[in-house]
Structures are given as structure tokens and as C-alpha cells.
Short mmCIF file of C-alpha atoms and ligand atoms in Angstrom, two decimals:
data_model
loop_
_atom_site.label_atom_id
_atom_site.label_comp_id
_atom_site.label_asym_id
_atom_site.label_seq_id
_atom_site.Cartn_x
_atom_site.Cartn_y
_atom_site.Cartn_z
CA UNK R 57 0.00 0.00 0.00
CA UNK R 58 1.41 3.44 -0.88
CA UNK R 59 1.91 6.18 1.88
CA UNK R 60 -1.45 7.74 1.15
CA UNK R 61 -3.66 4.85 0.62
CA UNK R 62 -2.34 3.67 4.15
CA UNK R 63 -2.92 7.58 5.30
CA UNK R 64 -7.01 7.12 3.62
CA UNK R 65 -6.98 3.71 4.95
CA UNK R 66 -7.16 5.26 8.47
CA UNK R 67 -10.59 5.91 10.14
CA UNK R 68 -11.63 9.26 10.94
CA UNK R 69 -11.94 10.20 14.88
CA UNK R 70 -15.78 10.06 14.56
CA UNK R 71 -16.18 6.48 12.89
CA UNK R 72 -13.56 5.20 15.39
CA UNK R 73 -15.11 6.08 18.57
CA UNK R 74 -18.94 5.51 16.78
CA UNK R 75 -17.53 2.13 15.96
CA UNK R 76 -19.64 -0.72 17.08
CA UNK R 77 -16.04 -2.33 19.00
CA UNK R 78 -15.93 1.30 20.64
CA UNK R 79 -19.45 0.84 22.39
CA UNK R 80 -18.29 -0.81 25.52
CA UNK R 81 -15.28 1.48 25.87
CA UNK R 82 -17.94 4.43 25.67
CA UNK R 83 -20.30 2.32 28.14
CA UNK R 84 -17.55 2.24 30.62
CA UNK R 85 -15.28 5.43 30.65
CA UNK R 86 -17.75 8.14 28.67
CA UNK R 87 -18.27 9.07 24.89
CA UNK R 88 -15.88 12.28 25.21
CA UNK R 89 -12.84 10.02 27.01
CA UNK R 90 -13.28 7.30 24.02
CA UNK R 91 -13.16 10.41 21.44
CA UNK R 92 -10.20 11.93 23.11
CA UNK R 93 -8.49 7.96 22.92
CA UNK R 94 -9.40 7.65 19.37
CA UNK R 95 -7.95 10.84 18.43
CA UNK R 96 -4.52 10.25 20.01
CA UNK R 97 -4.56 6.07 18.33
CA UNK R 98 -5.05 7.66 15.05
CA UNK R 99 -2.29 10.29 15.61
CA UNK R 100 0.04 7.28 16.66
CA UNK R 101 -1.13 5.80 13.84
CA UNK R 102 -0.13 8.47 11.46
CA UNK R 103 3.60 8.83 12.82
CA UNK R 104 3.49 5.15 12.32
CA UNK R 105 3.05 5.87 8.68
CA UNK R 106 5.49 8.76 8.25
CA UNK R 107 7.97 6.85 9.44
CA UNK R 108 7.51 3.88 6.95
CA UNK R 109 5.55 1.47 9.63
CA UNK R 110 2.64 -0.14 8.29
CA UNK R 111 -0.42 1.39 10.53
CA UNK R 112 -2.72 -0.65 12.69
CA UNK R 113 -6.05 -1.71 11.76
CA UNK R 114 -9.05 -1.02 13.39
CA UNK R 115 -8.82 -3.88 15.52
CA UNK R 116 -5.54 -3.04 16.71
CA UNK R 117 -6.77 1.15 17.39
CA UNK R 118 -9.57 -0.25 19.28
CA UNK R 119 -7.29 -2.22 21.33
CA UNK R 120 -4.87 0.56 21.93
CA UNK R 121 -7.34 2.47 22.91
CA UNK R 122 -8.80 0.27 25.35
CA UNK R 123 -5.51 -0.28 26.99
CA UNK R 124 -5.11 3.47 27.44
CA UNK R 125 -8.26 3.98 29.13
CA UNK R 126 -7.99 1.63 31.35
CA UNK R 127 -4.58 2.49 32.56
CA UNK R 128 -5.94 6.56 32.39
CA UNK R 129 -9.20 5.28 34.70
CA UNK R 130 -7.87 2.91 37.13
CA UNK R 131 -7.89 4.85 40.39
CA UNK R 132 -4.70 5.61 42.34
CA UNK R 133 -6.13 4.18 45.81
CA UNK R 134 -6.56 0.46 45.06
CA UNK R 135 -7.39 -2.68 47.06
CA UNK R 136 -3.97 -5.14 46.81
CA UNK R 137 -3.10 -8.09 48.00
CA UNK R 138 -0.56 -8.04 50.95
CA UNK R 139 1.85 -10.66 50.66
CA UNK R 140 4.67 -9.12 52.21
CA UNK R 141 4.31 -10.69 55.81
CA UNK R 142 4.33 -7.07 57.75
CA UNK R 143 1.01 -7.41 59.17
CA UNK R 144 0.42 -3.46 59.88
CA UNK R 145 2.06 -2.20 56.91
CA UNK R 146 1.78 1.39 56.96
CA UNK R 147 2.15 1.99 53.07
CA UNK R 148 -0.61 -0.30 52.22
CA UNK R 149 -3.05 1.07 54.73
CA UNK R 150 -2.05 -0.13 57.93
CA UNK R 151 -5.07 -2.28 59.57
CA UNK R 152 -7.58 -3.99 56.85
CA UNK R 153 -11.40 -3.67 58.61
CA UNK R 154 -13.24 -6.45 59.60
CA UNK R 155 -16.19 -7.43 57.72
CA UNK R 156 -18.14 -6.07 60.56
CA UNK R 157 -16.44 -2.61 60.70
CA UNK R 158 -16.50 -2.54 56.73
CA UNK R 159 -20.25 -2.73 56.69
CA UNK R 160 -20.85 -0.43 59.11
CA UNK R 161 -18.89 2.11 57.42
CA UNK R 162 -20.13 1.39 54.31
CA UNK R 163 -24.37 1.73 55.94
CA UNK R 164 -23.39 5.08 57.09
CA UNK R 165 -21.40 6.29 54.18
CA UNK R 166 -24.84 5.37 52.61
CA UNK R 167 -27.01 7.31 54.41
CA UNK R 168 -28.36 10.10 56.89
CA UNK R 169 -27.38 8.18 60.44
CA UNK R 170 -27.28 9.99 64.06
CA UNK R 171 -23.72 11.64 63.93
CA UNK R 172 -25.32 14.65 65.20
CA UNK R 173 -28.52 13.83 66.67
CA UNK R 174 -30.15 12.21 69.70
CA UNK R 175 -33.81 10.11 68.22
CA UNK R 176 -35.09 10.70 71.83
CA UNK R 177 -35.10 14.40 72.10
CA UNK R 178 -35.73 14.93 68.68
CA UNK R 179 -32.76 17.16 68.85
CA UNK R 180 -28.79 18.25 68.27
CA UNK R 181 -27.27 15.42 70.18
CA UNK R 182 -22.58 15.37 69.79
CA UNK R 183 -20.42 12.64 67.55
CA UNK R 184 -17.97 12.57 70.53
CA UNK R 185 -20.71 9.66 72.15
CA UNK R 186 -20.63 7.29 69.69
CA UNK R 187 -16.89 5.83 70.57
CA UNK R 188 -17.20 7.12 73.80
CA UNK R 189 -18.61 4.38 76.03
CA UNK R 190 -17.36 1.42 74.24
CA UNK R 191 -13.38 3.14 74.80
CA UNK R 192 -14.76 3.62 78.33
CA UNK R 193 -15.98 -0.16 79.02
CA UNK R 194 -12.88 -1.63 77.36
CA UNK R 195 -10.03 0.67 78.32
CA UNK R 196 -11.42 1.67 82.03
CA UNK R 197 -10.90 5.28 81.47
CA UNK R 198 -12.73 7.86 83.03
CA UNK R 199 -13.45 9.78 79.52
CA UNK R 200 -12.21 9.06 75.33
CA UNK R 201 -11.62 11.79 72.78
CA UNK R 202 -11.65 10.52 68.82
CA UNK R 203 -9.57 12.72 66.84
CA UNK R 204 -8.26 12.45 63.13
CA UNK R 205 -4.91 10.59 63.95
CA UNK R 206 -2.45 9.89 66.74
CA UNK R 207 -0.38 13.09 65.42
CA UNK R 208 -3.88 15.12 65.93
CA UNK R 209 -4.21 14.05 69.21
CA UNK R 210 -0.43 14.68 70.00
CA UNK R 211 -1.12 18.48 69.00
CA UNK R 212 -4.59 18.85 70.50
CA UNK R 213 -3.14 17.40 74.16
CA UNK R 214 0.27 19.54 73.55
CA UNK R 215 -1.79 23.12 72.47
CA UNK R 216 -4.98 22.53 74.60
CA UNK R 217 -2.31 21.61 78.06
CA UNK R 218 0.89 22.95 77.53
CA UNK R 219 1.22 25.63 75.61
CA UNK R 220 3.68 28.31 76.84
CA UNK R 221 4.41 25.64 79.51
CA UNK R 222 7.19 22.80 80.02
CA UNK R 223 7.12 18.94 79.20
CA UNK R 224 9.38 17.39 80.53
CA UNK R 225 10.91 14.02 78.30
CA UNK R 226 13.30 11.85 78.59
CA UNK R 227 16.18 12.43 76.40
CA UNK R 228 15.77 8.72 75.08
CA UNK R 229 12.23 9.19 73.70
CA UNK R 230 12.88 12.82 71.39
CA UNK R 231 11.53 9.88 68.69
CA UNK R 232 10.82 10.34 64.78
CA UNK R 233 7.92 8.23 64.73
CA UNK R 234 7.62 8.19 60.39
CA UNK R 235 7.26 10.21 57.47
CA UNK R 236 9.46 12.82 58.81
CA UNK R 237 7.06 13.37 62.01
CA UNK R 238 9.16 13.90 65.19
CA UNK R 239 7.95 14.26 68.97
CA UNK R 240 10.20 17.33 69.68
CA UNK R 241 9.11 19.40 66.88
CA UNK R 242 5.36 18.13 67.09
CA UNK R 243 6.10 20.31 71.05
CA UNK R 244 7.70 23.07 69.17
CA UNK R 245 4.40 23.40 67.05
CA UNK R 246 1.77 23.26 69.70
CA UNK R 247 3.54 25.74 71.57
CA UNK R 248 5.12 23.58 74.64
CA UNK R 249 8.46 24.06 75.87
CA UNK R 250 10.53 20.29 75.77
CA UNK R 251 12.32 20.21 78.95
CA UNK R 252 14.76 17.25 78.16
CA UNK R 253 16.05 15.28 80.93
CA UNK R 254 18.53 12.03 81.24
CA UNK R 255 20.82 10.57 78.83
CA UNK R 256 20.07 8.90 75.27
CA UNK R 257 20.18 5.63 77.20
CA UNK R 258 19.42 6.25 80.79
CA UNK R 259 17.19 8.33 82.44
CA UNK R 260 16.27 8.00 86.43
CA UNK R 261 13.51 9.30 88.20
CA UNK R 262 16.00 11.83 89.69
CA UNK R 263 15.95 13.57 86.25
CA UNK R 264 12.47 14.32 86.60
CA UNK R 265 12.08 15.43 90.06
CA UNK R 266 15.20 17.61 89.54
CA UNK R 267 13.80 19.34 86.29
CA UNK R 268 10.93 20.12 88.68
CA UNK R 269 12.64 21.52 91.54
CA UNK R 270 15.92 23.00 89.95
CA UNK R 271 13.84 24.32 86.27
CA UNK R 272 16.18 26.11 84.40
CA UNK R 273 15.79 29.93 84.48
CA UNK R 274 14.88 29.98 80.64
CA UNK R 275 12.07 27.32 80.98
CA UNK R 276 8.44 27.93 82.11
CA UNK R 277 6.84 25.98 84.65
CA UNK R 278 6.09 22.94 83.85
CA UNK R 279 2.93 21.20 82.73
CA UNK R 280 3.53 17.75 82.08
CA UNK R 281 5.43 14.70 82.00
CA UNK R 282 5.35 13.08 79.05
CA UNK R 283 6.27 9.52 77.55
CA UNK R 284 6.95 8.59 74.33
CA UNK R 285 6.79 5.05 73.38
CA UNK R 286 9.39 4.11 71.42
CA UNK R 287 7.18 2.43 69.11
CA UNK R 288 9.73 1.39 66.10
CA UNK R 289 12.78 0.78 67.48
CA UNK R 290 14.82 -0.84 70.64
CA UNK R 291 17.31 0.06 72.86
CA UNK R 292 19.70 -2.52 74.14
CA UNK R 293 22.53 -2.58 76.59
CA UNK R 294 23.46 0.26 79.12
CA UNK R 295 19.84 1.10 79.25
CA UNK R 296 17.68 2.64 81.67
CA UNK R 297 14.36 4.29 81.81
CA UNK R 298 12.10 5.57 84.25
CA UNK R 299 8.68 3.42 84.72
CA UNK R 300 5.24 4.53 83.86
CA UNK R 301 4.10 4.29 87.61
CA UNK R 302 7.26 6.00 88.87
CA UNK R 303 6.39 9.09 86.11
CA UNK R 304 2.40 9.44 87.70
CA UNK R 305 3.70 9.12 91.13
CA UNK R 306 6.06 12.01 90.07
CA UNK R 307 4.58 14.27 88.30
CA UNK R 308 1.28 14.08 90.77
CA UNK R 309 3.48 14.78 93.67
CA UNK R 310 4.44 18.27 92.30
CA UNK R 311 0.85 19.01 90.49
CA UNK R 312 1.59 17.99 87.44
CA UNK R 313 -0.09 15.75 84.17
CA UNK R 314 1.69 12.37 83.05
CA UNK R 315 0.48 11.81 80.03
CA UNK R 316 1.69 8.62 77.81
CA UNK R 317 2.05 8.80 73.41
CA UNK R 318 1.17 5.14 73.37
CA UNK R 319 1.58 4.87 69.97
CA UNK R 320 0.62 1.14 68.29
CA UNK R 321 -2.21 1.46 71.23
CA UNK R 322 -2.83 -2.52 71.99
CA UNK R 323 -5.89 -3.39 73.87
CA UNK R 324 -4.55 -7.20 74.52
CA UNK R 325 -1.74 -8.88 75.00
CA UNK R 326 0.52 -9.68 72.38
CA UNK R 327 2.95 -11.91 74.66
CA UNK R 328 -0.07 -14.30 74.41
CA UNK R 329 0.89 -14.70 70.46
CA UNK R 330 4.81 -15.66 71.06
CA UNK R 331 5.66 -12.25 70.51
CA UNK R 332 6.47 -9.48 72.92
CA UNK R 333 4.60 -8.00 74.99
CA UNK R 334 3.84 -4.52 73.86
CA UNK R 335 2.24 -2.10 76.85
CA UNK R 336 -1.62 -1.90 76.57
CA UNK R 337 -3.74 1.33 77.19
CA UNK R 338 -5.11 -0.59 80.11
CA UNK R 339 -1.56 -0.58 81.58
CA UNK R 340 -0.87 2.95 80.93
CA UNK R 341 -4.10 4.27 82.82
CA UNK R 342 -3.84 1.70 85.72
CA UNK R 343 -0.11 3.30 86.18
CA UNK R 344 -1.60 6.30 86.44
CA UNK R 345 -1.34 8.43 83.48
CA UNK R 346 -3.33 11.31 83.13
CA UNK R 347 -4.02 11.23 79.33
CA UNK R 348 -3.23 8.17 77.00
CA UNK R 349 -3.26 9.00 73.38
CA UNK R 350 -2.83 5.84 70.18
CA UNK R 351 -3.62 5.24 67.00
CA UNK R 352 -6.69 2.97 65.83
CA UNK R 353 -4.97 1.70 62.97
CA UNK R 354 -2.06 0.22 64.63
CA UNK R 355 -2.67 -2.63 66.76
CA UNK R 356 -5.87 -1.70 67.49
CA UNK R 357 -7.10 -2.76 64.37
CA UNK R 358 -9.47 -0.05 63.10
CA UNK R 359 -9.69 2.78 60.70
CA UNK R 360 -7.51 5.64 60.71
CA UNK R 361 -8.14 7.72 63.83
CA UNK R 362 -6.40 8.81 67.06
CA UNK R 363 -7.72 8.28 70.33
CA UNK R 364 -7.34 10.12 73.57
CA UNK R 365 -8.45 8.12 76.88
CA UNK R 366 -7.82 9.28 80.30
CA UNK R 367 -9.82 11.73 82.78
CA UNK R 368 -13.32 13.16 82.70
CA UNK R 369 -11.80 16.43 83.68
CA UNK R 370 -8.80 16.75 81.03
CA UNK R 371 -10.84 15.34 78.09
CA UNK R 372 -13.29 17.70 78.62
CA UNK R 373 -10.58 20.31 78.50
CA UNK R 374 -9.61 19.13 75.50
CA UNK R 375 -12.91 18.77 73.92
CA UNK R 376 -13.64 22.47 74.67
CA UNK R 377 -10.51 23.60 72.40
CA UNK R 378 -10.80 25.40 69.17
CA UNK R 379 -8.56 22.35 67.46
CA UNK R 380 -10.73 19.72 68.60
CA UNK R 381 -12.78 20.96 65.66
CA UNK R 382 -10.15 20.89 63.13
CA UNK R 383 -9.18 17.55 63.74
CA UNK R 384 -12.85 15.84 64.42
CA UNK R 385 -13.34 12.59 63.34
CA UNK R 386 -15.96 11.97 60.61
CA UNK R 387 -19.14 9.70 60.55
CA UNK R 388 -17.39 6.70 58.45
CA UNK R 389 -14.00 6.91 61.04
CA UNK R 390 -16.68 6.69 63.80
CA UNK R 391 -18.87 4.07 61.97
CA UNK R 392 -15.59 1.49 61.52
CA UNK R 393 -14.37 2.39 65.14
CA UNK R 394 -17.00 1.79 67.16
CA UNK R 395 -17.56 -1.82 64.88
CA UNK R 396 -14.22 -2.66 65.84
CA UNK R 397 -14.40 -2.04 69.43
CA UNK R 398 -17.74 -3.89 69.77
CA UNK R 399 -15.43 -6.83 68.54
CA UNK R 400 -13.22 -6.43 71.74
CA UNK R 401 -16.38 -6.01 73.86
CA UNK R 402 -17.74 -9.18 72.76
CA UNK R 403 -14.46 -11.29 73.43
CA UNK R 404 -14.26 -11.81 69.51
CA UNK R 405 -11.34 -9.62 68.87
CA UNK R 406 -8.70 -12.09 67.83
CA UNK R 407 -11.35 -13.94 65.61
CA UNK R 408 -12.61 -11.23 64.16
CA UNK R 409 -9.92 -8.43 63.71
CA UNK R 410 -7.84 -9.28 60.85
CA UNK R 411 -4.98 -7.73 62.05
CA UNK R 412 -4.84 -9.98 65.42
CA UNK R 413 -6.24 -13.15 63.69
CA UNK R 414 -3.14 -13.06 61.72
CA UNK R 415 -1.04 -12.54 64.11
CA UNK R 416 -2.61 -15.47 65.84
CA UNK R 417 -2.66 -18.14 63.14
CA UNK R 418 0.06 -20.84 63.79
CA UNK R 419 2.81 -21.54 61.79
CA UNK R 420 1.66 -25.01 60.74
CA UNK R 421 -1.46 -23.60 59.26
CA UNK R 422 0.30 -21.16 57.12
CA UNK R 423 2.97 -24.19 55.89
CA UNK R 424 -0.50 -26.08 54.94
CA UNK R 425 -2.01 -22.70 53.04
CA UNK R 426 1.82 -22.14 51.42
CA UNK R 427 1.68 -25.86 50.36
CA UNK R 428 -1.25 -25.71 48.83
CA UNK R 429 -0.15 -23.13 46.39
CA UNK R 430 2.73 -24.44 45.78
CA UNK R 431 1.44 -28.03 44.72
CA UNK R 432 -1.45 -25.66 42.78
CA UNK R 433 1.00 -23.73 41.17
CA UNK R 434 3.04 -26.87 40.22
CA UNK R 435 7.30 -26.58 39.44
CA UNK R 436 9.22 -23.69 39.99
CA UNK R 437 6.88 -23.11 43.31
CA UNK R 438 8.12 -24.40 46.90
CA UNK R 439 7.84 -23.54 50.71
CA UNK R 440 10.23 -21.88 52.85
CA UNK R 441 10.69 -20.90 56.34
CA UNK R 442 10.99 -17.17 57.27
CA UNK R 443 9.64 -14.68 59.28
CA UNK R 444 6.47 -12.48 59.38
CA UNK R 445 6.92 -9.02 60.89
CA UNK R 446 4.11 -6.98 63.10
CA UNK R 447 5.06 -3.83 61.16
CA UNK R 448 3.43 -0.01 61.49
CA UNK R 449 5.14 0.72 64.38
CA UNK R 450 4.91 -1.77 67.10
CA UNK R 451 7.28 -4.52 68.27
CA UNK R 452 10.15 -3.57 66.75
CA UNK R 453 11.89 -6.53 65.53
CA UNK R 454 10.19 -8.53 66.96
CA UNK R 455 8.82 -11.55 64.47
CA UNK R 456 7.30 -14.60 63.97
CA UNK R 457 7.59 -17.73 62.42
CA UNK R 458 5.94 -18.35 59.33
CA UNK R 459 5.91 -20.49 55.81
CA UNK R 460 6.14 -18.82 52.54
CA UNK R 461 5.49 -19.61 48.95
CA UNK R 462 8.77 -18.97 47.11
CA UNK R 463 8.62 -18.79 43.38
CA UNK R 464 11.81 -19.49 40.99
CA UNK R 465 10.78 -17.13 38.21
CA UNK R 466 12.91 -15.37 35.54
CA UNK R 467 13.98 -12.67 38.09
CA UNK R 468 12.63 -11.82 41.25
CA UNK R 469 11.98 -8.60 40.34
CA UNK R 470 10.74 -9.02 37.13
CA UNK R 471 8.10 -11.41 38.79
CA UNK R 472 7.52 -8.96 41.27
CA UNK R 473 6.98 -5.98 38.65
CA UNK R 474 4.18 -8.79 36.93
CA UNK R 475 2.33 -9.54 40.39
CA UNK R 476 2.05 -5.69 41.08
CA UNK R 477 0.21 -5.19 37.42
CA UNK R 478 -1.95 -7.62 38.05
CA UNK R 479 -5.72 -6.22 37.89
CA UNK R 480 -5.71 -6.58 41.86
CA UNK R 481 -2.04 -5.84 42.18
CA UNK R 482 0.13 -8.46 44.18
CA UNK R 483 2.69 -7.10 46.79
CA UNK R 484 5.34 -9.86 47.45
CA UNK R 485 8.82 -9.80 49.32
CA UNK R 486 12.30 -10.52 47.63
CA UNK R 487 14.80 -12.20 49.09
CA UNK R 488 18.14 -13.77 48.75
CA UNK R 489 17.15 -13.40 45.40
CA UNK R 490 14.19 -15.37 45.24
CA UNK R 491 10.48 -14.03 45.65
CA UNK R 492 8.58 -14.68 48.49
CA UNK R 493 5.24 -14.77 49.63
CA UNK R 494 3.48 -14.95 53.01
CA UNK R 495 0.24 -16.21 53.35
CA UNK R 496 -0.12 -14.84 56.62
CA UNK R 497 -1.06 -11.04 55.15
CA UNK R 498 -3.34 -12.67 52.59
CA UNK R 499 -6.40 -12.23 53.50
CA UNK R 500 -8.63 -15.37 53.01
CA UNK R 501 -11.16 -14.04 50.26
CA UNK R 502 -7.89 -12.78 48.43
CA UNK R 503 -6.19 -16.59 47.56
CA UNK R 504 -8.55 -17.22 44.19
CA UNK R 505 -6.76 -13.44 42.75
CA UNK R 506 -3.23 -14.47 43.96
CA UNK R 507 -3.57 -17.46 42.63
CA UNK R 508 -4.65 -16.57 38.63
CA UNK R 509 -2.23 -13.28 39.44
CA UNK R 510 0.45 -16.20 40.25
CA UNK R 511 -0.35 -18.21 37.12
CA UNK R 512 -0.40 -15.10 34.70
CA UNK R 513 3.27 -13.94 36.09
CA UNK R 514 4.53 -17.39 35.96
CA UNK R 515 3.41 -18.09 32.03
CA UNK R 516 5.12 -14.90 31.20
CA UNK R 517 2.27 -12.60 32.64
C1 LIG X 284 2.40 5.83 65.08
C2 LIG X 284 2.75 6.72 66.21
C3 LIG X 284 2.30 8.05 66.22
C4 LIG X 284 1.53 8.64 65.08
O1 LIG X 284 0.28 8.08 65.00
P1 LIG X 284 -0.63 8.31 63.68
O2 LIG X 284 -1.93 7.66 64.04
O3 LIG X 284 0.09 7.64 62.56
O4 LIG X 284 -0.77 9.77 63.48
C5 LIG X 284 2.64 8.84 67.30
N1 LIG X 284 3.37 8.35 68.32
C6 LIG X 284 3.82 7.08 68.37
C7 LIG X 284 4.64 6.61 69.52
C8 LIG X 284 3.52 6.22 67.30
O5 LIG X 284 3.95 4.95 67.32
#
């Protein structure tokens, strides 16, 4: 075909988009999207000619133009598959929702619901119940706050407390929790004055009481004592720190708050699941803090929200602040925390949070799931011991045993590039150059995707 019977051969824009192949594509992403795709095929088709190359037909435009809207549509926030073994991983959305806590979101995302209203009065009733006496039943604190994060709650507590006032902090605990978000300059923000006591490694109770009696002529009086947990990593060796108890008895002594960042924020105990034990909420407020503030997507289990549990009287003085308002949880935060704390109520929590039933499930039943694959998958597949992780800041190295599917591909990376384009994208682990996944993330409605995503990277994907 000469240059410009390939050039007529070409559809126009119009009979490419009105094209009876072009129908779904309009049915799915919109009639001006599908115009917009046809345009740009037939331009790419055109260079194609100038350039010598024989030009696509209409079967191969439609296609093009299929695979362009579908990469131009697909969302940037998408459900994947979490093979990785870090069981609160913080880039892919820390705690999954249980089906219970999904639902409920999803009824009130639906429709009108009681965020702001009480059905007996007939009247303006406040969001800050509807958390409020589960956290109270299951924690034992006096009074609970639900704000947007465990950083909002960190700023509310810091402006609403101590602002132009001291907290005093163990040198050891001046933490960068993530993302560039540090304890002392979250203080600097809200206004407080750090008072920083101890040594990087050791800190006594002696630091404390002296910051109290001796302050420094360049620091205000203090407000608080505060503890950071040191939620993502470990000290070893020389190492001493000053007890929660100890802090209360402290800081209560001279008229002071003790207030505790919790951090990960576990309501049970994870010693029970061959891993450390990390400190519970319950522990903090039966030493005698104050204030306790955690996340709810941490350990917890929940949707993205800080929470601050403590006394009647300092909640309230935080509820009363100007920020409390800026950093208010909504209706669906509200909806999937109070699900997820009726699971704790009930006794259900490990059977029912994924988070904790993972980190309960033994490794013998995760060598039976990894073997299953494997013989499903056929050669190049085969089990391997390693270790899952709790992840998102909490227990710091600590692990636990687990079985993993290991997959002898072309390149482990190249395999892992063709799991994470898979239509639910797969997110596996490489190591010692092979690629590994553990079933222990997977959630259990998940394994039929990982599977055919398995068997399309495999076959050359
Ligand atoms: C994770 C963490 C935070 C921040 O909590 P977000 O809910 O992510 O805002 C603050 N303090 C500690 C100790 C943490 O571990």
C-alpha cells in the first residue's frame, strides 16, 4: 500500500469512537474520554506511517485504545493483595477492617445516620458519644476523645495543656515516629516548651524530680510529664528508663499531668501470640497516666483515627478547644471504630480483627495454606521458612515464624513488577534473590486473585 492509501486507509476520529467495538469502551469510561483515545490512536497511527511502519487496523486502534483507558481510569487508591508478611504495613493502609467494621462504614457512608442527633429528644445530640462508652468499658478510662490521627491528638493534648508551659521528656524518647514526624518538633508546634532530661540511654527518676525543683531559668513551669513510646525501634545494653508508675507518682506529687504517646495502642496482650509484649492502654491508665493517646490503625485494628483516653476532667478540656474541631473525626472513622471495638467487647477480637487473627494463626497452618499453592501452582513453586513481621510501628523486631510460597521465576523482580500489574495488584517480598510470599497477610477471600495473578506472572504474565 502506498503512503497515502495507508494515510485514507485510516478511520476518521468520529467512525472510530462511533464504531460498534468502541461501544463498551464508551459504556464504561464516557463518549468524550473514548473520542479523546481515538484521536490520540489515530495520531500514533499516522507517525506510524510517516515513518515507513505499516499502521494498525481497526482492531488493533480499538485495542490501543482500550488499553489506554484503562490504565488513564484505574484509580490511584486500590485494594492489593498483601503478601509481604508485615502485618500493619503502613504503606498499604495499615489495619484492613473487619467485615463487621467494613459494613458499618459502608451503611453510614450510605445514608443520613445519628452523627449529630439524639432520636429521643428529637434534637442536636454530639459525635464525641458514639466511641465514647465502648473506649470507656474496654479501656477503664474515666473519659475518650476521637480525633483524626495519633499526630492530631499529639497536637490537640500539647496546644490545649501545655502551651507556653514545660514537658518534661526523657532524652531517650525525642523519637521520629515516620514520614518525617518527630515528637520534639510536634512540642515546638503546639507551643510547649521540651524540657529534656537524662541521657540517650538512661534516664532516672532523679531527672524528673530535679527538672521540677531545679527548672532552668529559661524554661516555664512545667505542665507535664510526658512519655513517648518508642514504638519502632529498641534500645539494648546500658539502658535505663524511668517506669510509667514511677512518672504518675512524680509528676502528681508536684501538680503535674503524666500523660503517655502510646503509639501502636494494643488493647490485649501480644505476649499471648509468642511475641512481645507490647504495653496496653489498660496498663498505661492503671499506672496512672493522666491522658493516654494511640492510633486505631495500629494494633488496634481499626480505621484511621487517634484516640485520647484518660480523665473526665482533662478530656473535657480538650474537647472544649478550638482544634478539637479541626481535627474531628468523621461519621465513616466513627462508623468502623465503634464496629471494631464492639469486637473487643464481645471477646471476639482475635477472631474477628484481621490484624490480630493473623497474628494469631500458627505456623503449621500457614505451611499447609503455602503448600497448597505451591502443589497448585506446580514446578518452579516451593515452601520456605521465614519470618512475618508486626510492622506499622509496634514490636520492633520482633517476628514470627511463618511459611512462605517462594517462586523461581525469571527474576525476582521481574516477577515482582508482573504480580504488582496484576488487575488486583500483588505485593510480594524478595529475598536472597528469590520471591517470596506470606500467606499470613493474605487475606482469606484474596487466595482465588493471587492465585490466577500467580499463574499469569509465571506463564510470562
Ligand atoms: C504511630 C505513632 C504516632 C503517630 O500516629 P498516627 O496515628 O500515625 O498519626 C505517634 N506516636 C507514636 C509513639 C507512634 O507509634
Amino acid at each position: 500500500m502506498s503512503d497515502a492509501a495507508g494515510f485514507r486507509a485510516l478511520p476518521s476520529v468520529d467512525r472510530l469512537a462511533g464504531a460498534e467495538g468502541a461501544s463498551a469502551l464508551v459504556a464504561r469510561y464516557g463518549r468524550a474520554a473514548v473520542v479523546d483515545a481515538a484521536r490520540d490512536a489515530i495520531d500514533a497511527a499516522r507517525e506510524s506511517l510517516k515513518r515507513g511502519q505499516p499502521a494498525p487496523d481497526a482492531d488493533a486502534l480499538l485495542n490501543q485504545m482500550a488499553v489506554r483507558l484503562h490504565a488513564q481510569f484505574a484509580p490511584t487508591l486500590r485494594p492489593v493483595i498483601n503478601a509481604t508478611g508485615v502485618i500493619i504495613h503502613t504503606n498499604l493502609g495499615r489495619a484492613p477492617l473487619s467485615d463487621e467494621a467494613a459494613r458499618a462504614v459502608s451503611d453510614i457512608a450510605s445514608q443520613y445516620n445519628t452523627l449529630e442527633y439524639n432520636l429521643e429528644a428529637g434534637a442536636r445530640g454530639s459525635r464525641l458519644l458514639h466511641a465514647d462508652v465502648l473506649l470507656r468499658e474496654i479501656t477503664g478510662a474515666e473519659a475518650a476523645l476521637v480525633v483524626n490521627n495519633n499526630a492530631a491528638a499529639l497536637v490537640l493534648l500539647l496546644s490545649a495543656l501545655a502551651q507556653g508551659r514545660g514537658v518534661i521528656i526523657s532524652r531517650g524518647q525525642l523519637v521520629e515516629i515516620g514520614g518525617g514526624f518527630r515528637v520534639p518538633e510536634v512540642m515546638e508546634q503546639s507551643g510547649a516548651v521540651l524540657i529534656e532530661v537524662g541521657a540517650t540511654n538512661r534516664t532516672r527518676p532523679s531527672d524528673f524530680t530535679q527538672a521540677i525543683s531545679h527548672p532552668r531559668p529559661y524554661h516555664p513551669p512545667a505542665a507535664m510529664l510526658m512519655r513517648a513510646h518508642a514504638s519502632n525501634f529498641k534500645q539494648i545494653g546500658f539502658t535505663e528508663e524511668v517506669s510509667l508508675a514511677e512518672m504518675s507518682a512524680i509528676a502528681h506529687a508536684h501538680g503535674l499531668l503524666c500523660v503517655d504517646d502510646l503509639g501502636s495502642g494494643a488493647l490485649l496482650d501480644t505476649a499471648a501470640y509468642g511475641l512481645e509484649h507490647e504495653p496496653t492502654v489498660q496498663e498505661s491508665l492503671a499506672a496512672g497516666c493522666d491522658l493516654v493517646a494511640f492510633s486505631a490503625d495500629k494494633l488496634l485494628g481499626g480505621p484511621q483515627a487517634g484516640i485520647l483516653a484518660g480523665k473526665k476532667a482533662i478530656i473535657d478540656v480538650l474537647k472544649r478547644h478550638p482544634l478539637a474541631r479541626a481535627v474531628r473525626a468523621d461519621k465513616l472513622c466513627l462508623a468502623g471504630l465503634s464496629a471494631t471495638l464492639e469486637h473487643y467487647r464481645r471477646g471476639e477480637a482475635i477472631e474477628k480483627i484481621p490484624v490480630w487473627r493473623m497474628m494469631a494463626l500458627s505456623a503449621d497452618a500457614i505451611r499447609a495454606q503455602a503448600a497448597s499453592w505451591a502443589e497448585l501452582l506446580g514446578p518452579g513453586a516451593s515452601v520456605v521458612e521465614s519470618e512475618s513481621t508486626v510492622g506499622g510501628g509496634s514490636l520492633p523486631g520482633a517476628t514470627l515464624p511463618t511459611f512462605c510460597l517462594a517462586l523461581d521465576g525469571p527474576s525476582p523482580n521481574t516477577l515482582a513488577a508482573r504480580l504488582r500489574a496484576c488487575d488486583t495488584p500483588i505485593i510480594a517480598r524478595v529475598q536472597d534473590d528469590r520471591l517470596l510470599l506470606d500467606p499470613r497477610t493474605v487475606l482469606p477471600g484474596q487466595a482465588e486473585a493471587l492465585l490466577a495473578g500467580l499463574r499469569a506472572a509465571l506463564s510470562g504474565g
